[in-house]
XYZ file of C-alpha atoms in Angstrom:
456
model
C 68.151 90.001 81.424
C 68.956 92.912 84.270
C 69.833 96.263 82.915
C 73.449 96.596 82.911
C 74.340 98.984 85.897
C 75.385 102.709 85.270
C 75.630 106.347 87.061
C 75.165 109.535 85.860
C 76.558 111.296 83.389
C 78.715 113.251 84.885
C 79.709 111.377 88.122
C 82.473 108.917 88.465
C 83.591 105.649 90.476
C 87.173 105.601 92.419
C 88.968 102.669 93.078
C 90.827 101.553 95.941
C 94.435 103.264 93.754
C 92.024 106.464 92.855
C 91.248 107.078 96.398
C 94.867 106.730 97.319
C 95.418 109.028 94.863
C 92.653 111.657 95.808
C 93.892 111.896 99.619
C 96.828 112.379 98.542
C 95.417 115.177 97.054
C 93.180 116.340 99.918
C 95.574 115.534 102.427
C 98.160 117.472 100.769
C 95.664 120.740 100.620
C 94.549 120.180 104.255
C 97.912 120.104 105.605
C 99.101 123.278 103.900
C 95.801 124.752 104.874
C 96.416 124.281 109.084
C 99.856 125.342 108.519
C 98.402 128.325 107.836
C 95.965 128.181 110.681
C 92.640 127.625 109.024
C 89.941 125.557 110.969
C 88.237 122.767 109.206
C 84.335 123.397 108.947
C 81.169 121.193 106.903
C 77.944 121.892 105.548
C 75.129 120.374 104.499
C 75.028 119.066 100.671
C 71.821 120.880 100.289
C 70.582 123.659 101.188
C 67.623 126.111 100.970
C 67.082 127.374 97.005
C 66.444 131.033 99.084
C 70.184 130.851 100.172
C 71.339 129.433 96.381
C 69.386 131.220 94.031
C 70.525 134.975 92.859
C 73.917 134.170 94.473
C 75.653 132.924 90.828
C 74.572 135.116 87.985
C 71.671 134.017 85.754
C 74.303 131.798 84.043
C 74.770 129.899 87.800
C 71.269 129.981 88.422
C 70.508 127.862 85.154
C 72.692 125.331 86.645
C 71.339 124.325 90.148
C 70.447 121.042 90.936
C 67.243 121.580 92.188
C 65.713 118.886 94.722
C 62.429 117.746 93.985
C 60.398 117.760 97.411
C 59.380 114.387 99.491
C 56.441 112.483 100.468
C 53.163 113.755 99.378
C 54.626 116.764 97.531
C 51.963 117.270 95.096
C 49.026 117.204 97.714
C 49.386 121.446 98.012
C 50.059 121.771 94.045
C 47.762 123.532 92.102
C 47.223 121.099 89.608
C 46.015 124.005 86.746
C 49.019 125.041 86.787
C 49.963 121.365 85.480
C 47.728 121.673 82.843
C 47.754 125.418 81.753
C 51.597 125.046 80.723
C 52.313 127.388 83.569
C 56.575 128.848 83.240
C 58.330 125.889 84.668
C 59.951 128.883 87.332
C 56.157 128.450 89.221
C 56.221 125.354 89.128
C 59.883 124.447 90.505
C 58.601 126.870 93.569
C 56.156 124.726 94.270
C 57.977 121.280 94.058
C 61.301 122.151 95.681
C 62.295 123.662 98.284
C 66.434 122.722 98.410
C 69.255 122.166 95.983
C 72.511 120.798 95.791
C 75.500 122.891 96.706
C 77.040 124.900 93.459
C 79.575 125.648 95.926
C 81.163 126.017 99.038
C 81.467 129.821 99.228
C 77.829 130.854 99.325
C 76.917 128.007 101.979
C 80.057 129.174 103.963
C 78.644 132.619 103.775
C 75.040 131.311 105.163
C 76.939 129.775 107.957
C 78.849 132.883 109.230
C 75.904 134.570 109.344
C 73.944 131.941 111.010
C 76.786 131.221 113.742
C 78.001 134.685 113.996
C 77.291 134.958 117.854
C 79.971 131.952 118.014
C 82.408 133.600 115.722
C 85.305 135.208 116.487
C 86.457 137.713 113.636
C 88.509 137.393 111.600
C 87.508 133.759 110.914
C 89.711 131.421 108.581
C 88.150 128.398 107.660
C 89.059 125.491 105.282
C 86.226 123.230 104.060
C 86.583 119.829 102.001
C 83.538 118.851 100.354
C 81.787 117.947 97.062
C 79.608 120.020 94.888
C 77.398 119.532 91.964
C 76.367 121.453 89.005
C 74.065 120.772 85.876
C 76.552 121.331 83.760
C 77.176 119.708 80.039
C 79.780 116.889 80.809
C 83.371 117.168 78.994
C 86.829 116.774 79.629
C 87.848 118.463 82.898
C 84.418 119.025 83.739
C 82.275 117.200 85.632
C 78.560 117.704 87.610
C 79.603 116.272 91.397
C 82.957 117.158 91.860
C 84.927 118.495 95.170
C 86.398 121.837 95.889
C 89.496 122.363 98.885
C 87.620 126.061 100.139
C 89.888 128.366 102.508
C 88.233 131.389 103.237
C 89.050 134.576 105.409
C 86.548 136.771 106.726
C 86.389 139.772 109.066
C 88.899 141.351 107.927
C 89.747 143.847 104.506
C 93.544 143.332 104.728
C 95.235 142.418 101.443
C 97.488 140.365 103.995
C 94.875 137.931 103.089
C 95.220 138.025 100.121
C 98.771 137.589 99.987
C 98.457 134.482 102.324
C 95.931 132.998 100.047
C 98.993 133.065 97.159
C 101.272 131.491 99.505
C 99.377 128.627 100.113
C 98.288 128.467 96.136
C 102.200 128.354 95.721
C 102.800 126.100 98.092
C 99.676 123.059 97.471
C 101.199 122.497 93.947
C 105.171 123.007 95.108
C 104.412 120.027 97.262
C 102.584 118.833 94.379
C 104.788 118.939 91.610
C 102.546 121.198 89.518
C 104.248 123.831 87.525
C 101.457 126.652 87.563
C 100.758 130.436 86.762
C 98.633 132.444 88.600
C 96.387 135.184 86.876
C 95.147 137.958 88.764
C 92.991 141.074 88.555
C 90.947 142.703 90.650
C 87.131 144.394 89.939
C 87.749 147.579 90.455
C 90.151 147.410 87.705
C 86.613 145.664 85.344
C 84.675 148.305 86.814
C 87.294 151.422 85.622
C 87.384 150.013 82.427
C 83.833 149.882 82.231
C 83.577 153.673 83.286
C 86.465 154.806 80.534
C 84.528 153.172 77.488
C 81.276 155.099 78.536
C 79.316 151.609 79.906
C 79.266 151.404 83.733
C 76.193 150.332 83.901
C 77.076 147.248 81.563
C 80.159 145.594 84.237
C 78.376 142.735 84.397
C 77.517 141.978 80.716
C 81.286 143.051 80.003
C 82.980 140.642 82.983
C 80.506 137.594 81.607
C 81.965 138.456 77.946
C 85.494 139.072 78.633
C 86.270 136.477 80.896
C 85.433 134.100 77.634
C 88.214 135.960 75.928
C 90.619 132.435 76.584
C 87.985 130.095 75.424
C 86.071 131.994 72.223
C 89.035 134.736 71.033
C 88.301 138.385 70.624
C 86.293 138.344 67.289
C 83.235 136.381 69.463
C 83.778 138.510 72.119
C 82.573 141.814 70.736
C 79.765 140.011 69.294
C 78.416 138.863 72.433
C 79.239 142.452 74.144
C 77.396 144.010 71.016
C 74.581 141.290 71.798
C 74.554 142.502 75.213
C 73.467 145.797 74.249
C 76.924 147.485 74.180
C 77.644 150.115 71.582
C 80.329 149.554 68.640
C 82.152 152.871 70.161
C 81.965 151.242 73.833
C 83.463 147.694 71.895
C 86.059 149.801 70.462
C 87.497 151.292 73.078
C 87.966 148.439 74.971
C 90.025 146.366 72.232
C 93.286 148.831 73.931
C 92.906 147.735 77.110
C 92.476 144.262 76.509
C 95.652 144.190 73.704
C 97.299 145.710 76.330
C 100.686 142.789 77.314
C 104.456 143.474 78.352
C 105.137 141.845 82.171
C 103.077 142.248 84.776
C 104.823 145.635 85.677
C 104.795 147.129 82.573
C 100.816 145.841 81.726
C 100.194 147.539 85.633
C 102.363 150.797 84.398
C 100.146 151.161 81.098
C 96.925 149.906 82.522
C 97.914 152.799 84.990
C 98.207 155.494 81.964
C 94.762 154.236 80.964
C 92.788 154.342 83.702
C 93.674 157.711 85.216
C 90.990 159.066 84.936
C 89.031 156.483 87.282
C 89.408 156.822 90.717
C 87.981 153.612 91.363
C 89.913 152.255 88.378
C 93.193 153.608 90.307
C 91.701 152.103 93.421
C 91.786 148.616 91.690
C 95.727 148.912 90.292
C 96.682 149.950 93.483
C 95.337 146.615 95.446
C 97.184 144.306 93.096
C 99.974 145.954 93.200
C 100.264 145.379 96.894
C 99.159 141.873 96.633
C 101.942 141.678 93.995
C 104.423 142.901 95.370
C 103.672 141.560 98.901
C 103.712 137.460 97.307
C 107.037 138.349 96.102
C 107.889 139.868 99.782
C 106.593 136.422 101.259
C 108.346 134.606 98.442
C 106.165 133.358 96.219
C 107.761 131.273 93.836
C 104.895 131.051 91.376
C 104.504 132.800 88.270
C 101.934 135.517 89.121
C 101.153 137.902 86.362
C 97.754 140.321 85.871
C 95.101 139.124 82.941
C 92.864 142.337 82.469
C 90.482 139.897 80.652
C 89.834 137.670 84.209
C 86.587 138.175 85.795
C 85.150 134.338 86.583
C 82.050 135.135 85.463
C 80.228 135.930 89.441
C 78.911 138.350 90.584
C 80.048 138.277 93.959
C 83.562 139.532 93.089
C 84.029 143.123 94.168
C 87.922 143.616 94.745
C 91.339 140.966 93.988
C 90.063 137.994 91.440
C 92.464 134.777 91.488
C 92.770 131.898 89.039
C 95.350 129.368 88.326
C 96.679 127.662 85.373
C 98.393 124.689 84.997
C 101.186 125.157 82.813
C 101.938 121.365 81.236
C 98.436 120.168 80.616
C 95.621 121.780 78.877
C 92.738 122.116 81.021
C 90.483 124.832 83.036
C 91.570 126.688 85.777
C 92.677 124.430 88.469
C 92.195 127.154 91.517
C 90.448 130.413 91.865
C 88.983 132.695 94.162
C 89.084 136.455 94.863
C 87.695 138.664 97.954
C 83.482 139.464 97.934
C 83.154 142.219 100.175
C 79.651 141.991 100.077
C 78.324 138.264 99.862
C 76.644 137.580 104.116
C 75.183 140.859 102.950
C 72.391 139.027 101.346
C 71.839 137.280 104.802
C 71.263 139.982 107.166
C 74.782 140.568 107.972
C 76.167 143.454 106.022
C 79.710 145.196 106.039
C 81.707 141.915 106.409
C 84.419 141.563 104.096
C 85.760 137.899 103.230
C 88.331 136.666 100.930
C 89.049 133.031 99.993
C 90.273 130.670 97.095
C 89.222 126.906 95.772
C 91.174 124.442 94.670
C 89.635 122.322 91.994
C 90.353 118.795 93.440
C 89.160 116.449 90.431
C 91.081 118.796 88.073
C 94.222 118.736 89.916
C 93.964 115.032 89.856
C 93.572 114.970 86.054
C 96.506 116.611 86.410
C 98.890 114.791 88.608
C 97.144 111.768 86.197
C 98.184 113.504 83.229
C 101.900 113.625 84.043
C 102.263 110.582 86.094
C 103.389 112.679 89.561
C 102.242 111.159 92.051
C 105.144 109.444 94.759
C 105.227 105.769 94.844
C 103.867 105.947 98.309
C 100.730 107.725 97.605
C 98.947 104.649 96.697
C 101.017 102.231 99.159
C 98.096 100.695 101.435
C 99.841 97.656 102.970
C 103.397 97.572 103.865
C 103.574 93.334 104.774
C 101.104 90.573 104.130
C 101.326 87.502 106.031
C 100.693 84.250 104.022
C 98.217 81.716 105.037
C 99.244 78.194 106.171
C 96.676 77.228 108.509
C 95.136 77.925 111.836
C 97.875 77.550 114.261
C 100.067 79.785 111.811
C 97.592 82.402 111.381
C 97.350 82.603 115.231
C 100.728 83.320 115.286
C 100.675 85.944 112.339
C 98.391 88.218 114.071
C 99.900 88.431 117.416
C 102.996 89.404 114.987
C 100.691 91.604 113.124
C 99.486 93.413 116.291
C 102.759 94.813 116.847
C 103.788 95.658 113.479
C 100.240 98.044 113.721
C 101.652 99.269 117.232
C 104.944 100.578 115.455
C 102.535 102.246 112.736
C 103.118 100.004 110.330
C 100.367 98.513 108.125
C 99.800 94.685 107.739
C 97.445 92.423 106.583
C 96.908 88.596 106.423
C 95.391 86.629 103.379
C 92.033 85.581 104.607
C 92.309 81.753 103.023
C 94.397 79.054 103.384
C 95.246 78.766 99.570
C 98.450 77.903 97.547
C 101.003 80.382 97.815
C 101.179 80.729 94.632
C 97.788 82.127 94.756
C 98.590 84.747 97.846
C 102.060 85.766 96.086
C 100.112 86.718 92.988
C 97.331 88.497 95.117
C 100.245 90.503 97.140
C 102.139 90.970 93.750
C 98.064 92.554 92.177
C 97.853 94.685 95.216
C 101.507 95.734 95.160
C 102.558 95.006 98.892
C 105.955 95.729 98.392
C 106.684 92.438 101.385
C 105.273 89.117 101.914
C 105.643 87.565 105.631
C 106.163 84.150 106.030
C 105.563 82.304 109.524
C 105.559 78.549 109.220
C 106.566 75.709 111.820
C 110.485 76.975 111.668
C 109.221 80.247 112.300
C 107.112 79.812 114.819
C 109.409 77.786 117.015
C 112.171 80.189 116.989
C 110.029 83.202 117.337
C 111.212 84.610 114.126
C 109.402 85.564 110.484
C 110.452 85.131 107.002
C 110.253 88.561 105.403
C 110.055 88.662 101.421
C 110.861 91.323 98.981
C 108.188 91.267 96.851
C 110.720 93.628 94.411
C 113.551 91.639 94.280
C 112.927 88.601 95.491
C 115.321 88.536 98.495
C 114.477 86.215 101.664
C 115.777 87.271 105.115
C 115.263 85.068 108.341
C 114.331 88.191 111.219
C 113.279 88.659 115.011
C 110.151 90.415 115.600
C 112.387 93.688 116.711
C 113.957 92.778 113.441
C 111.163 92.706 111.676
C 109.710 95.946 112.495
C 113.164 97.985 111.996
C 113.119 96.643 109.056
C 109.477 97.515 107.652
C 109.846 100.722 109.961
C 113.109 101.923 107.559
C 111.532 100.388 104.374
């Protein structure tokens, strides 16, 4: 007996409804997107481990899918190493060269610096694709999965920032996604990390803190003690992150705090003016600051974005934040970018989740013609021609079958009209149009007909 069929863990199958459902997604995104004027780039799904590796944290790193090389791979191994239980890192040099995406930042960032004698700066691109991480599989979390990218770079303006909210505010307004969007901003992690006597420790503290949601305080200073901070370093920092009130107030005392920092200072006075500018733009979203965000990369250096949904427990369904310093690491220092992802296969859990999507998001076929024969078929797809002419979208059951059979295959697919063209029809030039909803007949012209489907 064959092996019953499967894919990886981690992976998943759409169906004909699912894809519906998924560009209605994507097509939302990209629409909001070029009303903002962002141009549509790709990339490849691999790329060089040089241009992956280093880019993510040693957290990020640990979750590359590495590409084992083609063809005669092994004929320039050294095959001691095989047998002398050489560190699997020499090895993995040797045998691959490439990896899948982790994400569409860092390969954007390769590209700008690769293309940047075709560039013209500022550059805001928007970029569609799928990723993949080795990551454990669980709810809302998945290792190929795609991320909506828009990205702004050229420019240090917190205008871009403040556009990057707009369009967060207005994807899941068109959506139907109630949301709240968290923000802070690294100079803020890195004033904190001055006050308590650890500077040299922001990344061990961001890694920790940004856990805060998922583990609670208590596991939190044990993994910053673990990380070689001291007890008075842990101490001092259970203030800052107790600190709560609104957004104003937490900005106000965070203020207080962190007046002694100049880069701390710096920090507060960014978000406020991304703050205060979404509310100038008017941003109807939620937006309130969450000391304890830091997303866990390293290329963060100045505003950090992530967004909640607000009905359905799950991760953060967008996030982003500006990394002044990422083409750096190509050549191309001193270029200042900006952008935000939206987590496509989570925002679909959602919209799953709470049943939002409109009835014509997974509407295919508007009419199908039924089947009675050659001659009648003929005359269906002249009719059908036309009806694709006016935009509308019409099919024809392949077989001459019982009806019975095509109503209940319209009814399956949910084409909300059945045509009808038989001798009457055909001699008078006219169709039979069906409501496959309520069962109504009405006897129409072919102008008729596609006023009628063109309204519907």
């Amino acid at each position: 007996m064959a092996q019953k069929p499967s894919i990886p863990k981690g992976t998943r199958d759409f169906s004909p409804i699912e894809m519906a459902r998924r560009n209605y997604i994507f097509d939302t995104i990209r629409n909001v997107f070029a009303l903002s004027g962002f141009k549509q780039i790709e990339t490849p799904a691999m790329e060089t481990l040089s241009t992956l590796m280093g880019k993510y944290g040693e957290e990020g790193d640990k979750l590359l899918f590495k590409i084992l090389d083609s063809g005669n791979y092994l004929s320039g191994i050294d095959c001691e190493l095989l047998t002398a239980g050489e560190p699997c890192g020499k090895l993995t040099s040797q045998l691959c060269e490439k990896g899948l995406r982790y994400d569409l930042t860092v390969p954007f960032a390769r590209y700008v610096v690769q293309h940047r004698a075709d560039l013209q700066l500022p550059f805001k691109r928007f970029q569609i694709q799928p990723v993949w991480r080795a990551d454990r599989p669980q709810k809302g979390r998945y290792r190929e999965f795609y991320q909506c990218d828009a990205d702004v770079v050229g420019s240090d303006s917190l205008l871009c920032e403040i556009e990057l909210l707009s369009i967060i505010d207005e994807v899941f307004k068109r959506l139907g996604i109630r949301t709240v969007i968290k923000l802070n901003n690294r100079k803020i992690l890195a004033g904190i990390a001055e006050l308590i006597g650890a500077p040299d420790k922001i990344v061990d503290i961001t890694v920790a803190i940004d856990k805060l949601d998922k583990i609670g305080i208590d596991n939190v200073n044990t993994e910053l003690l673990e990380r070689g901070l001291s007890e008075q370093s842990v101490k001092a920092l259970q203030p800052i992150l107790a600190i709560d009130g609104t957004t104003k107030e937490r900005l106000l005392k965070l203020r207080e705090v962190l007046a002694s920092s100049e880069t701390g200072i710096k920090g507060i006075e960014e978000l406020e003016t991304v703050i205060n500018g979404a509310e100038s733009f008017g941003v109807e979203t939620q937006v309130e600051l969450d000391v304890s965000l830091a997303r866990g990369l390293n290329y963060y250096t100045g505003t950090i974005i992530e967004v909640k949904a607000l009905d359905v427990q799950i991760g953060s369904i967008t996030g982003g934040g500006r990394y002044d310093n990422l083409t750096g690491v190509f050549g191309m220092p001193g270029v200042s970018g900006v952008g935000i992802s939206f987590g496509a296969d989570r925002i679909y859990d959602v919209l799953n989740a709470l049943n939002l999507y409109p009835e014509t998001a997974t509407a295919v076929t508007t009419v199908m013609f039924a089947n009675f024969g050659h001659e009648e078929a003929m005359y269906s797809l002249s009719v059908i021609k036309k009806l694709r002419d006016a935009g509308i979208s019409a099919e024809i059951y392949p077989d001459a079958v019982k009806m019975k059979k095509q109503m209940a295959y319209a009814d399956t697919q949910k084409v909300p009209f059945v045509a009808i063209a038989g001798t009457e029809e055909m001699e008078a030039g006219s169709i039979t149009l069906k409501n496959m909803i309520d069962g109504t007949q009405q006897n129409l012209s072919i102008a008729e007909l596609i006023n009628t489907l063109a309204i519907s």
